[in-house]
PDB file of C-alpha atoms in Angstrom:
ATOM      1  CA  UNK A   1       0.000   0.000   0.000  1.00 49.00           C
ATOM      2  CA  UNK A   2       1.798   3.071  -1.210  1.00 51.00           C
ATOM      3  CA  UNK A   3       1.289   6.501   0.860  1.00 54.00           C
ATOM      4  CA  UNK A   4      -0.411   9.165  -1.038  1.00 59.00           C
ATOM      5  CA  UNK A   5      -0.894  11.994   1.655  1.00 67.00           C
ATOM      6  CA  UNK A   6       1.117  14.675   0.801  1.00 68.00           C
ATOM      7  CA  UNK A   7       4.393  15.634   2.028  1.00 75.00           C
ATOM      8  CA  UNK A   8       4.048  17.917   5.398  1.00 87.00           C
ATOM      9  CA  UNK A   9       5.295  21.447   4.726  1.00 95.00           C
ATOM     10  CA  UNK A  10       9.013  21.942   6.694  1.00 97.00           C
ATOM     11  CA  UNK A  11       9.952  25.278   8.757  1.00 98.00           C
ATOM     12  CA  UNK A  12      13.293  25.434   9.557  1.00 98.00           C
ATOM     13  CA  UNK A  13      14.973  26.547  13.074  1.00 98.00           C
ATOM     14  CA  UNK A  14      18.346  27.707  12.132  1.00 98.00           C
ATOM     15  CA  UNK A  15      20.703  28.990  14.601  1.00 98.00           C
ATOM     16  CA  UNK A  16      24.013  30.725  14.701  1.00 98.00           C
ATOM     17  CA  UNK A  17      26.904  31.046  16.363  1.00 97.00           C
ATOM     18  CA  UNK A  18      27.444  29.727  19.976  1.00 95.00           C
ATOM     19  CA  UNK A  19      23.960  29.344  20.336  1.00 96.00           C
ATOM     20  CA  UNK A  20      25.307  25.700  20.630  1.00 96.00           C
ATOM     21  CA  UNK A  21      26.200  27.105  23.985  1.00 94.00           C
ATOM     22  CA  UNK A  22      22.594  27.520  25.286  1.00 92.00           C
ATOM     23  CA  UNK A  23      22.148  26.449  29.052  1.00 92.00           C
ATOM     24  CA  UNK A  24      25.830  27.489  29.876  1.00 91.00           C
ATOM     25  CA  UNK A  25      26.415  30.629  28.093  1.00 86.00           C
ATOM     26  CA  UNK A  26      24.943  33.754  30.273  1.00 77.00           C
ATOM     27  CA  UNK A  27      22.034  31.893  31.747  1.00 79.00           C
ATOM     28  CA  UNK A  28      21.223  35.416  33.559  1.00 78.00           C
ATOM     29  CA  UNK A  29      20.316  36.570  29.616  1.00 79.00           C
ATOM     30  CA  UNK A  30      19.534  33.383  27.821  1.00 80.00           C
ATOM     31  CA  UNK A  31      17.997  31.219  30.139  1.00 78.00           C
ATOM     32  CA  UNK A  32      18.761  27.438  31.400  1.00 87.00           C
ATOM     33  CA  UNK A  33      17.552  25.546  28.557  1.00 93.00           C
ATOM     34  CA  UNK A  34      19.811  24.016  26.302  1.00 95.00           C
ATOM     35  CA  UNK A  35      20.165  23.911  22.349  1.00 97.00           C
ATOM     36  CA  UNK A  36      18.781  20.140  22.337  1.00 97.00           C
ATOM     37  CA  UNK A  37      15.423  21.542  24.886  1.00 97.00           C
ATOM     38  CA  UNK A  38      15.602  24.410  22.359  1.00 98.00           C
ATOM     39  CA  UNK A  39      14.823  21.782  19.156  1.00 98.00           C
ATOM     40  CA  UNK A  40      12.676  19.867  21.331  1.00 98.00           C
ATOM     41  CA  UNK A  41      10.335  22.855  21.571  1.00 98.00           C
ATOM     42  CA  UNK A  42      10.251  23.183  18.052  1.00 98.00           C
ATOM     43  CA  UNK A  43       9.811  19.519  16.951  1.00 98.00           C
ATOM     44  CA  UNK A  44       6.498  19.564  18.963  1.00 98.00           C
ATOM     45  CA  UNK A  45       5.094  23.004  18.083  1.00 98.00           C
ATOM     46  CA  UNK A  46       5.818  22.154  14.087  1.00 98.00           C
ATOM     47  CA  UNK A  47       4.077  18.397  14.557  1.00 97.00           C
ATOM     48  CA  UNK A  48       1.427  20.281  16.608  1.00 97.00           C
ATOM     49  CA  UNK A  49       0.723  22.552  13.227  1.00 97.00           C
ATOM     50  CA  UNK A  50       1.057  19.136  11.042  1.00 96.00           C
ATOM     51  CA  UNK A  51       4.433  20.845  10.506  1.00 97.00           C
ATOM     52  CA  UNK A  52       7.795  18.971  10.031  1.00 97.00           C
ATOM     53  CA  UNK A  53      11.164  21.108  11.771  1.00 98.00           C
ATOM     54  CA  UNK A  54      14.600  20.878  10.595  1.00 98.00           C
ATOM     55  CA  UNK A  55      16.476  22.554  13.249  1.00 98.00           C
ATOM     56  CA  UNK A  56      20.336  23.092  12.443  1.00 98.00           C
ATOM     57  CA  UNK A  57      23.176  25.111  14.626  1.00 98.00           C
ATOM     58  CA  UNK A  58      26.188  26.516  13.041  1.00 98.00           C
ATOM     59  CA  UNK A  59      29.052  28.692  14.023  1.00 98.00           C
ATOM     60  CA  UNK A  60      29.871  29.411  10.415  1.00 98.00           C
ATOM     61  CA  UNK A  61      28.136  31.733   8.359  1.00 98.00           C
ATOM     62  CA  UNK A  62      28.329  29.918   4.945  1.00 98.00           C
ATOM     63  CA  UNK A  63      26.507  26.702   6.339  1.00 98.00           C
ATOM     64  CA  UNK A  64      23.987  29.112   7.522  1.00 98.00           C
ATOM     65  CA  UNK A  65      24.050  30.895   3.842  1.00 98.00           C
ATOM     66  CA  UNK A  66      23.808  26.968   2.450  1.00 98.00           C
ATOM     67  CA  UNK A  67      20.501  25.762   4.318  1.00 98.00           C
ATOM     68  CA  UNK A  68      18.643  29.341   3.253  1.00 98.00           C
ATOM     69  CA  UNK A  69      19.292  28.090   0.131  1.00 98.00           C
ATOM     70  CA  UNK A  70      18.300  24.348   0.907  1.00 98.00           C
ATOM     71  CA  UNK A  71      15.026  25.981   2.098  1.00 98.00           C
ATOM     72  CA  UNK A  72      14.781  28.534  -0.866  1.00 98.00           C
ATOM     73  CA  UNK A  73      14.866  24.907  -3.358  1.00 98.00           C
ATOM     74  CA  UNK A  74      11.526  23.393  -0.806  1.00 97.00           C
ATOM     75  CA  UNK A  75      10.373  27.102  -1.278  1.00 97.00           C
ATOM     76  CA  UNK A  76      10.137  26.954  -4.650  1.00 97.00           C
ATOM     77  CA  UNK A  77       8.476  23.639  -4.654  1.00 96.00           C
ATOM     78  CA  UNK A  78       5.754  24.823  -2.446  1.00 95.00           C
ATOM     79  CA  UNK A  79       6.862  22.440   0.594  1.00 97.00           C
ATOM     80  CA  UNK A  80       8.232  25.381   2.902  1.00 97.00           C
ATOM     81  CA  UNK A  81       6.116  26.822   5.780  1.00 97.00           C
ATOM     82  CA  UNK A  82       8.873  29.327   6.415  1.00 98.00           C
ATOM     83  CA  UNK A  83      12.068  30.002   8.524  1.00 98.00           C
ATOM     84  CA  UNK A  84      13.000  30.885  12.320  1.00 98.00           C
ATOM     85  CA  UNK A  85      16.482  31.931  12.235  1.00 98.00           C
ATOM     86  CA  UNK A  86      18.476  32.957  15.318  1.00 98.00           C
ATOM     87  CA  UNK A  87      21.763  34.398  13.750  1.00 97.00           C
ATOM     88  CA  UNK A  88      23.562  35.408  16.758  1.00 95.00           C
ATOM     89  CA  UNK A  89      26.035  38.136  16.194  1.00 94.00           C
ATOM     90  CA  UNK A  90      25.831  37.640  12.638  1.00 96.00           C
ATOM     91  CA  UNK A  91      22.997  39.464  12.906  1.00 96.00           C
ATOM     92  CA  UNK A  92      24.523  42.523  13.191  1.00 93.00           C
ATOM     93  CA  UNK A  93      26.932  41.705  10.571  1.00 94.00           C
ATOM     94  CA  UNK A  94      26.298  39.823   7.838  1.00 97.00           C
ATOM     95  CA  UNK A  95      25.164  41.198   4.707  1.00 98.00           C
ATOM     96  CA  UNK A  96      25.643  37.677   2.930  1.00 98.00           C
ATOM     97  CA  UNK A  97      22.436  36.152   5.528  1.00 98.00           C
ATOM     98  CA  UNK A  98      20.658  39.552   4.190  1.00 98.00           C
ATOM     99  CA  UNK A  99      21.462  38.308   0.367  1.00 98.00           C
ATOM    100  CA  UNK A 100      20.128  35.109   0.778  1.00 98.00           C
ATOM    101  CA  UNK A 101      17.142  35.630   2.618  1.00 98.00           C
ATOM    102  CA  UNK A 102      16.686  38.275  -0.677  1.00 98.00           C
ATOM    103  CA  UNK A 103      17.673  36.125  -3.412  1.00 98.00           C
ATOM    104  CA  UNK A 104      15.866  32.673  -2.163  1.00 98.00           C
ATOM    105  CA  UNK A 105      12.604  35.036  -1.228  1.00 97.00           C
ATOM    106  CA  UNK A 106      12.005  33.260   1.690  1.00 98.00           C
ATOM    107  CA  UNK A 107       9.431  33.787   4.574  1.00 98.00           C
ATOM    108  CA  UNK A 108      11.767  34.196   7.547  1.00 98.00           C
ATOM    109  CA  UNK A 109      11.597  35.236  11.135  1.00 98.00           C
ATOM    110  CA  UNK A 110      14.422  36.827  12.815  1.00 98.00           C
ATOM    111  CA  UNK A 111      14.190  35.896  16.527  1.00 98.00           C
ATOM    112  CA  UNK A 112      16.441  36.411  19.288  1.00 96.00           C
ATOM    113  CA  UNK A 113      15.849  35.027  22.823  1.00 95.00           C
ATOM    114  CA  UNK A 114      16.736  38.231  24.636  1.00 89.00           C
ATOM    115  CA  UNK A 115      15.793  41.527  24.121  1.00 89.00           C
ATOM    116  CA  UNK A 116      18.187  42.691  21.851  1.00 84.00           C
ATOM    117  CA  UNK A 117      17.189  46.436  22.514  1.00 82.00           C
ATOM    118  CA  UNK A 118      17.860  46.727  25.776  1.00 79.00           C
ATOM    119  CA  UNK A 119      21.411  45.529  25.151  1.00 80.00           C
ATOM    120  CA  UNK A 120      25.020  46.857  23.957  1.00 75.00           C
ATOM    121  CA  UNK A 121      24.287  49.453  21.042  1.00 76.00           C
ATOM    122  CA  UNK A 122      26.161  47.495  18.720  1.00 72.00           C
ATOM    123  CA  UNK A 123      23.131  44.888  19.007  1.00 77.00           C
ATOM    124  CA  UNK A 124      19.881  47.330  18.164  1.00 79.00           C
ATOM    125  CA  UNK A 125      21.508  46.906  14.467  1.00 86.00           C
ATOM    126  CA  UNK A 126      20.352  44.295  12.004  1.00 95.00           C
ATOM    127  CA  UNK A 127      21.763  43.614   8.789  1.00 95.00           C
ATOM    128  CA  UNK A 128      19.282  40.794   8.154  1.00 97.00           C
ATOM    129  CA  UNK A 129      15.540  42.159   9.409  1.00 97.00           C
ATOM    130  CA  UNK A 130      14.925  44.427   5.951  1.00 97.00           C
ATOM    131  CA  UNK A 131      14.653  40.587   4.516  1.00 98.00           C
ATOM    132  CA  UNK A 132      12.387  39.191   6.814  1.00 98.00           C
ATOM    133  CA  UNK A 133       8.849  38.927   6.902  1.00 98.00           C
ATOM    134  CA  UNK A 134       9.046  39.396  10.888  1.00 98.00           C
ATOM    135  CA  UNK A 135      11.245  40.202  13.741  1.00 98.00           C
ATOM    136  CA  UNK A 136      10.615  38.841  17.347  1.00 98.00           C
ATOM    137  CA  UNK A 137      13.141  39.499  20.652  1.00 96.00           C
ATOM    138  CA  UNK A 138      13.115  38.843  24.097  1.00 95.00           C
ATOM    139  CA  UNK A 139      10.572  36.419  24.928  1.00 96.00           C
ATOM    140  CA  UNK A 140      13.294  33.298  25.697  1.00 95.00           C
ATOM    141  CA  UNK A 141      12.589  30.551  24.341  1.00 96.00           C
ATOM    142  CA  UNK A 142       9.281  30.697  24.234  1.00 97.00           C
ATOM    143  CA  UNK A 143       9.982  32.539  21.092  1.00 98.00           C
ATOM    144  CA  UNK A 144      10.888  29.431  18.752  1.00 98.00           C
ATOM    145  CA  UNK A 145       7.565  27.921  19.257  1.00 98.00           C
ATOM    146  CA  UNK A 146       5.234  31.326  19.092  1.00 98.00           C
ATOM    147  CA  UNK A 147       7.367  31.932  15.686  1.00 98.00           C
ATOM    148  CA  UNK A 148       6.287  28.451  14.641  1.00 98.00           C
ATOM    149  CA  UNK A 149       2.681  29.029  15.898  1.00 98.00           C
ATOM    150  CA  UNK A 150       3.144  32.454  13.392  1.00 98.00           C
ATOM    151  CA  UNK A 151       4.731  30.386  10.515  1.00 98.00           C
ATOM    152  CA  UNK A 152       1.939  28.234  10.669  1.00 97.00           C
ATOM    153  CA  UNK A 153      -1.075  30.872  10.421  1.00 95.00           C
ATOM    154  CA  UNK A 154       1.764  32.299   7.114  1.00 92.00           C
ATOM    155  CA  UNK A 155      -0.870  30.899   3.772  1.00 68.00           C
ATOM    156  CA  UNK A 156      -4.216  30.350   5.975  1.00 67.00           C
ATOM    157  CA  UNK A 157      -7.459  32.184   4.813  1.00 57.00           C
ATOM    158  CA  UNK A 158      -8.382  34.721   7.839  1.00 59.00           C
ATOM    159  CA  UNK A 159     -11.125  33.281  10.148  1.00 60.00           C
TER     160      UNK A 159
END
């Protein structure tokens, strides 16, 4: 008996650099929970929205660059509910994130777990939020799985 139900939609959870550090890095800012609770959350919020989540962590920019693209191809194909990216200090920094956000036309969310605001000066800059379709900071956490519960409602008639 073959399958015939079509292929669940994917969102992506991309995260940058030392974000692998969750749970130890500046728990007073980022919390306790660790990268792995961090994918957990997501897994379960995308299969709660019939949603499948890739999550991926890198500390280098061009394997960030690379799955934007991976998720531009699903795009394309219609089998992309969108993208949560975290990119750290990249952020604040990289026009190349910026470019490929552009040039796949992605949806994407730019989140970051703490307020970014209320922090050094050198953080109320983003290179990358002119790309995306939405920009959420400083609820923890939480954040991944509201952006998710977001993502989902992207392509839904209004009730």
């Amino acid at each position: 008996m073959t399958d015939t139900a079509a292929p669940r939609r994917t969102v992506f959870i991309l995260n940058g650099p030392n974000l692998n550090l969750l749970g130890t890095r500046e728990p007073q800012i980022y919390g306790q929970q660790t990268l792995a609770d961090v994918e957990a959350l997501c897994q379960q919020r995308a299969a709660q929205h019939g949603l499948q989540a890739r999550c991926h962590q890198s500390n280098h920019e061009g394997a960030l660059i690379d799955w934007i693209h991976e998720a531009g191809r699903l795009h394309q194909q219609g089998l992309l509910a969108g993208v949560v990216l975290n990119a750290g200090a990249y952020t604040h920094t990289s026009i190349a994130l910026h470019d490929a956000i552009k040039g796949t036309g992605v949806p994407l969310i730019e989140l970051h777990i703490s307020n970014v605001h209320a922090r050094e000066p050198f953080r109320h800059h983003s290179c990358i939020a002119s790309a995306a379709k939405a920009v959420m900071c400083g609820l923890g956490v939480a954040g991944y799985g509201l952006a998710i519960d977001a993502i989902a409602q992207w392509g839904r008639p209004p009730q």
